[in-house]
PDB file of C-alpha atoms in Angstrom:
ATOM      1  CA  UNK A   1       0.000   0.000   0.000  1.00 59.00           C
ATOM      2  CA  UNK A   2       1.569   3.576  -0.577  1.00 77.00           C
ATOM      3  CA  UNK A   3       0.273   7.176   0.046  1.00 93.00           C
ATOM      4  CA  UNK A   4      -2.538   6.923   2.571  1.00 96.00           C
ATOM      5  CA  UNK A   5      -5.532   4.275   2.584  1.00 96.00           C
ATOM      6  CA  UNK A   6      -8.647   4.142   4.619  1.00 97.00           C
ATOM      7  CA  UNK A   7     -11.312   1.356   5.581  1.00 96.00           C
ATOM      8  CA  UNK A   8     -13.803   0.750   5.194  1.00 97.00           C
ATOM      9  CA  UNK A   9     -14.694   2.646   1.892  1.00 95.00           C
ATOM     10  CA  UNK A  10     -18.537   2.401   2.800  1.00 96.00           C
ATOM     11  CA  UNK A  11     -20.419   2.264   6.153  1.00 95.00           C
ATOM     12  CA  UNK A  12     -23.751   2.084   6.770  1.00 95.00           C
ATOM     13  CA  UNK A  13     -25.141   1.977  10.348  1.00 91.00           C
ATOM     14  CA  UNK A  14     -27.896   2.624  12.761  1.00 89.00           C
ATOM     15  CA  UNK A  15     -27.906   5.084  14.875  1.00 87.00           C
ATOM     16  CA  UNK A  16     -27.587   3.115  17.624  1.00 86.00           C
ATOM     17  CA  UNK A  17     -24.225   1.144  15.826  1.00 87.00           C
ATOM     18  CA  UNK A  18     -20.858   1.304  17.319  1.00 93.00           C
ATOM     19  CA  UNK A  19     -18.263   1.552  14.352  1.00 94.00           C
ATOM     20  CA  UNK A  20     -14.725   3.123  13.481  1.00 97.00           C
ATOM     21  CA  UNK A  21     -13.503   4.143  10.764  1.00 97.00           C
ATOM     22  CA  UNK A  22      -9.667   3.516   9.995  1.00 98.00           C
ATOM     23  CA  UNK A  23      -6.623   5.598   8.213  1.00 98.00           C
ATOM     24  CA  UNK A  24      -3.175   4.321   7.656  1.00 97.00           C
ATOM     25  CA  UNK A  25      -0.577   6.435   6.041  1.00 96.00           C
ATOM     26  CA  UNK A  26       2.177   5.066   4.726  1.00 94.00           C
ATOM     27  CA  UNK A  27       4.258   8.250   3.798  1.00 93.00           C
ATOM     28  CA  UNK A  28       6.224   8.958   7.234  1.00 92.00           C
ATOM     29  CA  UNK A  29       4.173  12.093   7.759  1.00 91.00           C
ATOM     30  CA  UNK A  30       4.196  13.419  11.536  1.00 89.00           C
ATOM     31  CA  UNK A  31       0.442  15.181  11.226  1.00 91.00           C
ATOM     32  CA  UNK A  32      -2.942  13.053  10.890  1.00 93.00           C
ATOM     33  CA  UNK A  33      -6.167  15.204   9.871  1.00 94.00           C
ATOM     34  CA  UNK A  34     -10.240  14.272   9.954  1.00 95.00           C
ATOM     35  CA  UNK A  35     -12.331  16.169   7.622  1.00 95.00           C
ATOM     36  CA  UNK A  36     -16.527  15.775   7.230  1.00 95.00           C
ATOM     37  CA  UNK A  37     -17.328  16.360   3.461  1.00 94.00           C
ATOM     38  CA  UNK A  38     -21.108  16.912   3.062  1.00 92.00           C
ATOM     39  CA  UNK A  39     -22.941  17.688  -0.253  1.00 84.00           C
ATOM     40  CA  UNK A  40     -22.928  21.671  -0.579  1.00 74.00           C
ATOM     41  CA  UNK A  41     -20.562  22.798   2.046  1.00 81.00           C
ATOM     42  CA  UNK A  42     -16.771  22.987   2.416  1.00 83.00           C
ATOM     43  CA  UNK A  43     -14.686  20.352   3.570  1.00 90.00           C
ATOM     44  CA  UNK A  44     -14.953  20.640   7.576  1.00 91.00           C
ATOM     45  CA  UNK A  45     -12.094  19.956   9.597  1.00 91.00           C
ATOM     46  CA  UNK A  46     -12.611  17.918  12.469  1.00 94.00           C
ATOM     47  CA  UNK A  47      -9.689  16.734  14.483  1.00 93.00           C
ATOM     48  CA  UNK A  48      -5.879  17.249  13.989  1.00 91.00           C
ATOM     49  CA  UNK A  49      -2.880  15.114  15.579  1.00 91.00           C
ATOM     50  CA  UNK A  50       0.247  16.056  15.417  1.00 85.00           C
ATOM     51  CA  UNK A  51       2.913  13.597  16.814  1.00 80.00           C
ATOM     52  CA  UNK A  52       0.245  11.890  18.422  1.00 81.00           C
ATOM     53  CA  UNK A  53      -1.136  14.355  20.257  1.00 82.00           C
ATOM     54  CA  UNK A  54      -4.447  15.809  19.384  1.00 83.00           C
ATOM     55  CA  UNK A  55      -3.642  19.340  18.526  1.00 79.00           C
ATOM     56  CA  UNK A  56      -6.858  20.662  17.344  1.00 77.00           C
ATOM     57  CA  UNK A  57     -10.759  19.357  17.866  1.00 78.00           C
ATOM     58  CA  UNK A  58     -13.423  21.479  16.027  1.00 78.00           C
ATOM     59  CA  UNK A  59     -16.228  21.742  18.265  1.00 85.00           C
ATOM     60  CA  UNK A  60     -16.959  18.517  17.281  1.00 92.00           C
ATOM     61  CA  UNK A  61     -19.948  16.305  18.892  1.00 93.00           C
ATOM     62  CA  UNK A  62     -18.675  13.977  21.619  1.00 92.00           C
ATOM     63  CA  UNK A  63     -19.904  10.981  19.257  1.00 94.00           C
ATOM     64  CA  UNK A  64     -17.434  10.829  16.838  1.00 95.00           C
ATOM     65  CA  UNK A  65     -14.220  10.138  18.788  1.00 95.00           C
ATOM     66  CA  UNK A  66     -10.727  10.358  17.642  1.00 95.00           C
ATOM     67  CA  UNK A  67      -7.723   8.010  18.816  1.00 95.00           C
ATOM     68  CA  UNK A  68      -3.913   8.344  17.215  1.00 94.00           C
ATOM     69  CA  UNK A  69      -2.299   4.762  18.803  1.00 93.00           C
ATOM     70  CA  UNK A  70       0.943   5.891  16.602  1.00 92.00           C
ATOM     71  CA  UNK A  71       2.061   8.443  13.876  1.00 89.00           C
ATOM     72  CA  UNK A  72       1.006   5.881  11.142  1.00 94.00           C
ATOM     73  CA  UNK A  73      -2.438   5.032  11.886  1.00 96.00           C
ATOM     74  CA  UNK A  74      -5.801   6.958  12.897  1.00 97.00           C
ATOM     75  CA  UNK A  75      -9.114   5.739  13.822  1.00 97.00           C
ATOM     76  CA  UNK A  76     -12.472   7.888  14.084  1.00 97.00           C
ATOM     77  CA  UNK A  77     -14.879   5.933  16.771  1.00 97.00           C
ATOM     78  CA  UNK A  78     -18.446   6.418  15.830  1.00 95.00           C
ATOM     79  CA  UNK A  79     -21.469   5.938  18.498  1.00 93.00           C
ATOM     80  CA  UNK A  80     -25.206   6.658  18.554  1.00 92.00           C
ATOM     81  CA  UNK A  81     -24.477   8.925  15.368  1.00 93.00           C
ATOM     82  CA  UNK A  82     -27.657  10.649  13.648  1.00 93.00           C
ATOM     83  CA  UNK A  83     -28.666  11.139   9.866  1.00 93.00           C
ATOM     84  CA  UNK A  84     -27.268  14.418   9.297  1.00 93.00           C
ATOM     85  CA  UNK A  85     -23.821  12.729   9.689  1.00 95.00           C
ATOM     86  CA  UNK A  86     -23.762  11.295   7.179  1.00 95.00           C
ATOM     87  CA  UNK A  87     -20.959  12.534   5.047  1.00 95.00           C
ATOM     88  CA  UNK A  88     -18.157  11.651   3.128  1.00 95.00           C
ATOM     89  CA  UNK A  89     -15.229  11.049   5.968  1.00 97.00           C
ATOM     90  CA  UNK A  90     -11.488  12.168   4.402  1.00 96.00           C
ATOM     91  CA  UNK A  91      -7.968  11.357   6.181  1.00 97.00           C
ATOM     92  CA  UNK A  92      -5.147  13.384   5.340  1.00 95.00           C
ATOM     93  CA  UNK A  93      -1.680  13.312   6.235  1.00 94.00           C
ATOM     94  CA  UNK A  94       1.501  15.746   6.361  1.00 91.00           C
ATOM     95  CA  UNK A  95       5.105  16.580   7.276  1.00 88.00           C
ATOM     96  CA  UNK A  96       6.680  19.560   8.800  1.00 80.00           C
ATOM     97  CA  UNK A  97       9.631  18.696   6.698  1.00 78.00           C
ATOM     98  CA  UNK A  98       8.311  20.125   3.608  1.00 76.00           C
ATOM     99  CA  UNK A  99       7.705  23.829   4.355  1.00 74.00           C
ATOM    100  CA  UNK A 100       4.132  23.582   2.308  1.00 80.00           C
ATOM    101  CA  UNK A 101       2.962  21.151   4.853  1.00 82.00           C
ATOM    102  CA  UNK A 102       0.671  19.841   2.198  1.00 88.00           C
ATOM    103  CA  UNK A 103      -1.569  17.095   3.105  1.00 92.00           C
ATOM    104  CA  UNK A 104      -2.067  14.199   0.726  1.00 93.00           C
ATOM    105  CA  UNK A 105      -5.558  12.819   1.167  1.00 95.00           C
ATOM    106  CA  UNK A 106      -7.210   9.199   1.202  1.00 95.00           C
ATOM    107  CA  UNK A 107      -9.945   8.080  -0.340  1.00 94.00           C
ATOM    108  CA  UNK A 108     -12.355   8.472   1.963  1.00 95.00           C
ATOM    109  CA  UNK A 109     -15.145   6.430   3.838  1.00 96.00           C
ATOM    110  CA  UNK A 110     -18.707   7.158   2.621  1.00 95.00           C
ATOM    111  CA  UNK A 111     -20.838   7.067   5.639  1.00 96.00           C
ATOM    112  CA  UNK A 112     -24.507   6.748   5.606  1.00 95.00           C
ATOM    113  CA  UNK A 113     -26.416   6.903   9.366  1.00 94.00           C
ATOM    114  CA  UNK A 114     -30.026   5.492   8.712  1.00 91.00           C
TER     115      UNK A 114
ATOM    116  CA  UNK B   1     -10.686  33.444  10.982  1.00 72.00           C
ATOM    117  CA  UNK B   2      -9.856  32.613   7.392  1.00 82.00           C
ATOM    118  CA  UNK B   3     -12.227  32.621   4.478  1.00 91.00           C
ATOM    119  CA  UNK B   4     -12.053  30.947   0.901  1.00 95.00           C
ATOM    120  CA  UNK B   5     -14.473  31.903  -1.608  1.00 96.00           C
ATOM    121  CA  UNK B   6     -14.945  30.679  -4.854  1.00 96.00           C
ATOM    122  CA  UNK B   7     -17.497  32.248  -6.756  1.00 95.00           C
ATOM    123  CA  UNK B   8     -18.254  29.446  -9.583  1.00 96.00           C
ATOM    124  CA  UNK B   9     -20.136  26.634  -8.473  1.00 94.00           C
ATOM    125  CA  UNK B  10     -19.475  25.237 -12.031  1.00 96.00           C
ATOM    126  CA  UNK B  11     -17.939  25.749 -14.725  1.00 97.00           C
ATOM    127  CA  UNK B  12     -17.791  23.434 -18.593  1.00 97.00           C
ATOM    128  CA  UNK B  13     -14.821  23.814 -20.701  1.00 97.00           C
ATOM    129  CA  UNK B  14     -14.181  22.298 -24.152  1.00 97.00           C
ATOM    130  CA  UNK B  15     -11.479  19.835 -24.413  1.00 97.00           C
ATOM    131  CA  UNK B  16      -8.421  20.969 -25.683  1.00 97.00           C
ATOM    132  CA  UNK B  17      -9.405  24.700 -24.395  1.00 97.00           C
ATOM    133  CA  UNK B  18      -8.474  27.205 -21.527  1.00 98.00           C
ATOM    134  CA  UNK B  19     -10.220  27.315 -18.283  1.00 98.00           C
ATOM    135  CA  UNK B  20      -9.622  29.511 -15.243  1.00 98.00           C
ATOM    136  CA  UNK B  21     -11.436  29.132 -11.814  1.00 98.00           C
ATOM    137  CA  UNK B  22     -11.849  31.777  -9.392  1.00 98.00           C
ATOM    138  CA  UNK B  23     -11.120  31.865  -5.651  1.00 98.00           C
ATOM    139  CA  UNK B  24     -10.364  34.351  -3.155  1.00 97.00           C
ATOM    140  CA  UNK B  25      -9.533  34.542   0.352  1.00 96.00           C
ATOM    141  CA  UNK B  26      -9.577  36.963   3.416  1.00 95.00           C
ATOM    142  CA  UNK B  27      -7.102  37.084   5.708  1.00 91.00           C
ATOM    143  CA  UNK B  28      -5.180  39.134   7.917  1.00 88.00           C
ATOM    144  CA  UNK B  29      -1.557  37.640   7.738  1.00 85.00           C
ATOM    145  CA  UNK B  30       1.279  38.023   5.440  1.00 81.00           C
ATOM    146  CA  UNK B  31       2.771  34.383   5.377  1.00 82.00           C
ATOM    147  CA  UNK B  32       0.845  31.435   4.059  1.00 88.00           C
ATOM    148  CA  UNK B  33       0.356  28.921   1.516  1.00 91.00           C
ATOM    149  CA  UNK B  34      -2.796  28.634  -1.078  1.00 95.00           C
ATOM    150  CA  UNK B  35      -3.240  25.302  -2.949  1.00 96.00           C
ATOM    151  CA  UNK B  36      -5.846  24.250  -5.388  1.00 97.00           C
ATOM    152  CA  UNK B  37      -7.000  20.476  -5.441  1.00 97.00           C
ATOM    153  CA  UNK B  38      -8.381  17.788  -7.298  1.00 96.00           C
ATOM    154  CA  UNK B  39     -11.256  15.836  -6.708  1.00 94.00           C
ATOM    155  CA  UNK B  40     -12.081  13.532  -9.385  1.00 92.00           C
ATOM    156  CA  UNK B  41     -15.401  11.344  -9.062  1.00 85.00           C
ATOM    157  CA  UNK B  42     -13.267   9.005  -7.808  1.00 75.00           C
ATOM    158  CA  UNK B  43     -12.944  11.157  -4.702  1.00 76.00           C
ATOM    159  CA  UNK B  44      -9.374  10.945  -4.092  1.00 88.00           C
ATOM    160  CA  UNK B  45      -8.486  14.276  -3.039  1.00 92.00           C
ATOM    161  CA  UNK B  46      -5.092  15.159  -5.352  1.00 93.00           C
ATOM    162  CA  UNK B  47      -3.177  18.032  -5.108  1.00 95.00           C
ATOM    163  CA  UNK B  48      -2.676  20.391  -8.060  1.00 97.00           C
ATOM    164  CA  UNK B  49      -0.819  22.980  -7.540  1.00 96.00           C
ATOM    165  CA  UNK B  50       0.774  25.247  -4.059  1.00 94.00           C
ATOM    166  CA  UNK B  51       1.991  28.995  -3.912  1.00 94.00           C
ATOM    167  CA  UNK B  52       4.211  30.467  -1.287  1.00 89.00           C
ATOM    168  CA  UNK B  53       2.834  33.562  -0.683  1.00 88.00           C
ATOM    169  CA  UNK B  54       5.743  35.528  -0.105  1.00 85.00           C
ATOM    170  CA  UNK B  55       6.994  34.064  -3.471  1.00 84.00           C
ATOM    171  CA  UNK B  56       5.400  36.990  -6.259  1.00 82.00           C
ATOM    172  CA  UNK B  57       5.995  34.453  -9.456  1.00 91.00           C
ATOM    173  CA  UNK B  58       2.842  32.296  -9.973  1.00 94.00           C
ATOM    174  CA  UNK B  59       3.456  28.777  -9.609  1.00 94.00           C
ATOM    175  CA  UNK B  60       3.032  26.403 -13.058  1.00 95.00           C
ATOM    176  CA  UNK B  61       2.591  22.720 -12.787  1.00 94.00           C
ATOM    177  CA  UNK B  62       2.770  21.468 -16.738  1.00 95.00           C
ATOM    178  CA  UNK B  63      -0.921  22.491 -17.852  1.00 97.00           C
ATOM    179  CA  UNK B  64      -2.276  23.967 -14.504  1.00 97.00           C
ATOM    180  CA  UNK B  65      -0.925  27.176 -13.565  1.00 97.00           C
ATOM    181  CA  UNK B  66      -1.579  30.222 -10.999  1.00 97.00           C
ATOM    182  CA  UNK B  67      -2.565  33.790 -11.109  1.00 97.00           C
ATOM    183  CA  UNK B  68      -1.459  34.809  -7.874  1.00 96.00           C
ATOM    184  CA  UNK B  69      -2.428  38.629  -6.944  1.00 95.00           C
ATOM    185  CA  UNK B  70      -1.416  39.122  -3.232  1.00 92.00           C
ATOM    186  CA  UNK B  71      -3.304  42.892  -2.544  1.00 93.00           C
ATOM    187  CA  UNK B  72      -6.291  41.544  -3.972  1.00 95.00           C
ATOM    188  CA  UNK B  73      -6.204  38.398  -2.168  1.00 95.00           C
ATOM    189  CA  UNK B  74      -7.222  35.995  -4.903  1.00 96.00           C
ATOM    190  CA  UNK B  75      -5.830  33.163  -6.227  1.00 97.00           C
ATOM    191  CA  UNK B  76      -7.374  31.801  -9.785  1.00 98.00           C
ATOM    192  CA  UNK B  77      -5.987  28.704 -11.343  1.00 98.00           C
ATOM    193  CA  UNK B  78      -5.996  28.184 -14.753  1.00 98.00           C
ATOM    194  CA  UNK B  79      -6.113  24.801 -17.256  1.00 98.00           C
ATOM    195  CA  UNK B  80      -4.657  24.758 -20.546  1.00 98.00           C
ATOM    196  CA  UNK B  81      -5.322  22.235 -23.091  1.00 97.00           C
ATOM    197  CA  UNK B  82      -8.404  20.820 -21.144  1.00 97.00           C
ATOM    198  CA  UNK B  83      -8.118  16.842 -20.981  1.00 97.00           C
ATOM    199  CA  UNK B  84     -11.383  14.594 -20.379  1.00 96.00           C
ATOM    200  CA  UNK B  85      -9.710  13.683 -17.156  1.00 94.00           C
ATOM    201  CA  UNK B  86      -9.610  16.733 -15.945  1.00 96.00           C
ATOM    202  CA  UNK B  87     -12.748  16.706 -15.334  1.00 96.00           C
ATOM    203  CA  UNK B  88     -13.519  17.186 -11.419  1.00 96.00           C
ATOM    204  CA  UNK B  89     -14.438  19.139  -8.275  1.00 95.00           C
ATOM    205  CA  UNK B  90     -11.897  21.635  -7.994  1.00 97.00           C
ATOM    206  CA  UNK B  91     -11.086  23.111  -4.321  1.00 96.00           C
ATOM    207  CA  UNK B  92      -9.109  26.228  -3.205  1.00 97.00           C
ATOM    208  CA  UNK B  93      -7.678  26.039   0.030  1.00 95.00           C
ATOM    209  CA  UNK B  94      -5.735  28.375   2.215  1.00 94.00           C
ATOM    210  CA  UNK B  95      -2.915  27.557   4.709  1.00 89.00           C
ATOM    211  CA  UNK B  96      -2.467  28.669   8.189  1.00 77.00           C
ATOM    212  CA  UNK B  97       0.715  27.264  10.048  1.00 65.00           C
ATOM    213  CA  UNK B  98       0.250  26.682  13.712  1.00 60.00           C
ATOM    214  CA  UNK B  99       2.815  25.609  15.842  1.00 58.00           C
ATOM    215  CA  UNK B 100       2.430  22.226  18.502  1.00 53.00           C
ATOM    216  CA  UNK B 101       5.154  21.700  20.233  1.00 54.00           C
ATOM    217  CA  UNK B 102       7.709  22.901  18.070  1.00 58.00           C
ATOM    218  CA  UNK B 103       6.296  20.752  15.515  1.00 60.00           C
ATOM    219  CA  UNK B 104       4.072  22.695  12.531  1.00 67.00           C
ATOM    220  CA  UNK B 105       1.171  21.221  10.761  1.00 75.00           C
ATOM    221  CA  UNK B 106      -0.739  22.570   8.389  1.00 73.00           C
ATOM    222  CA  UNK B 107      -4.124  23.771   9.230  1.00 79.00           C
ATOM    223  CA  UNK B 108      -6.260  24.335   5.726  1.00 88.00           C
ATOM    224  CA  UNK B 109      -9.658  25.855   5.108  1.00 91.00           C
ATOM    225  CA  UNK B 110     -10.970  25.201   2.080  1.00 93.00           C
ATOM    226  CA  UNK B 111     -13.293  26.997  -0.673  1.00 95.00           C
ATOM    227  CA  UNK B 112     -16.839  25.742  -1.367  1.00 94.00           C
ATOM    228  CA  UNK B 113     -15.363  23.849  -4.516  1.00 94.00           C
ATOM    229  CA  UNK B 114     -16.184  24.183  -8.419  1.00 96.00           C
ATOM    230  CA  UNK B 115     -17.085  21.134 -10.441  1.00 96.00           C
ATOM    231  CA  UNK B 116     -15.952  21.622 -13.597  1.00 97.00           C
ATOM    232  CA  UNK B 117     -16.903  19.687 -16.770  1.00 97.00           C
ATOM    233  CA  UNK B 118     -14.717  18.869 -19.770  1.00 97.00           C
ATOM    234  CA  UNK B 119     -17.069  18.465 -23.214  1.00 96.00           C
ATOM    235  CA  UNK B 120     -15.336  16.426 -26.016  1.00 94.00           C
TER     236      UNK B 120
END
């Protein structure tokens, strides 16, 4: 696997579900990144880890929660979610050693909340 | 807080033509970084093209290039010799760098997108 990769590609749970969605990257970056893409709005940032430590959290609901075991991987735990969060889930990834700090994106986890 | 606009919800092109989508940004610092990505239907989010703002010659990436205009805060991006494949959602997106622990990451807020659609 190269660049970064993310599981499942589709979801589709109950609001009552317990799930997590996964993100591996396999490009030695030191940053990990959540964004919510819904139809009609800009990307959302949700959570940011940088080294491992959770550097930034959006005001986001205590139902999606984040955990960063290591630098490579990065999980978003999903409980008693609700329609309207349903959403296209993207993982990005970056590295302070470039000075552009760009993030390279996975493909993303379509989530649908019935 | 940072803003990205871009004004074109969609835009067509003819293949083999010359597109340019809009965006502009507000913000009150001097330093940062504006990128334009790809996002094909596909939905892997690919990245384009970057510009240092500090840097006053517009960045060029083979067919995609950059017309960068600092006072006016804008930042279009233009496609030459439109390909079928370039067909896509196109984002802005505007860099902040905030510091963690010594460590920077980059913190991006991103334009509403453009799709645009290449005609054969």
């Amino acid at each position: 696997e190269t660049g970064v990769t993310q599981t499942p590609r589709h979801l589709v749970m109950g609001m009552t579900n317990k799930k997590s969605l996964k993100c591996e990257q396999h490009l030695g970056h030191n940053a990990m990144y959540w964004y919510k893409q819904s139809a009609k709005k800009p990307l959302e940032l949700m959570f940011v880890y940088s080294l491992e430590e959770r550097v930034e959290n959006n005001s986001v609901p205590s139902r999606f929660s984040p955990e960063c075991p290591n630098s490579s991987h990065l999980f978003l735990h999903l409980h008693t979610l609700q329609p309207e969060d349903s959403a296209l889930y993207l993982c990005a990834s970056s590295s302070d050693s470039s000075s552009y700090n760009e993030q390279f994106f996975g493909p993303g986890t379509r989530l649908t909340v019935l | 807080a940072q803003t990205v606009t871009q004004s074109q919800p969609e835009m067509s092109v003819q293949e083999a033509e010359t597109v340019t989508l809009s965006c502009t940004y507000d913000t009150s610092e001097s330093d940062y970084y504006l990128f334009w990505y790809k996002q094909p239907p596909s939905r892997q989010m690919i990245l384009v093209i970057r510009q240092e703002a500090y840097k006053q010659q517009n960045a060029t990436e083979n067919r995609f290039s950059v017309n960068f205009q600092k006072a006016a805060k804008s930042f279009s991006l233009k496609i030459s010799d439109s390909q079928l494949g370039d067909a896509a959602m196109y984002f802005c997106a505007y860099r902040s760098a905030i510091n963690a622990g010594g460590t920077s990451y980059g913190k991006l807020t991103f334009g509403q997108g453009t799709i645009l659609t290449v005609h054969p």
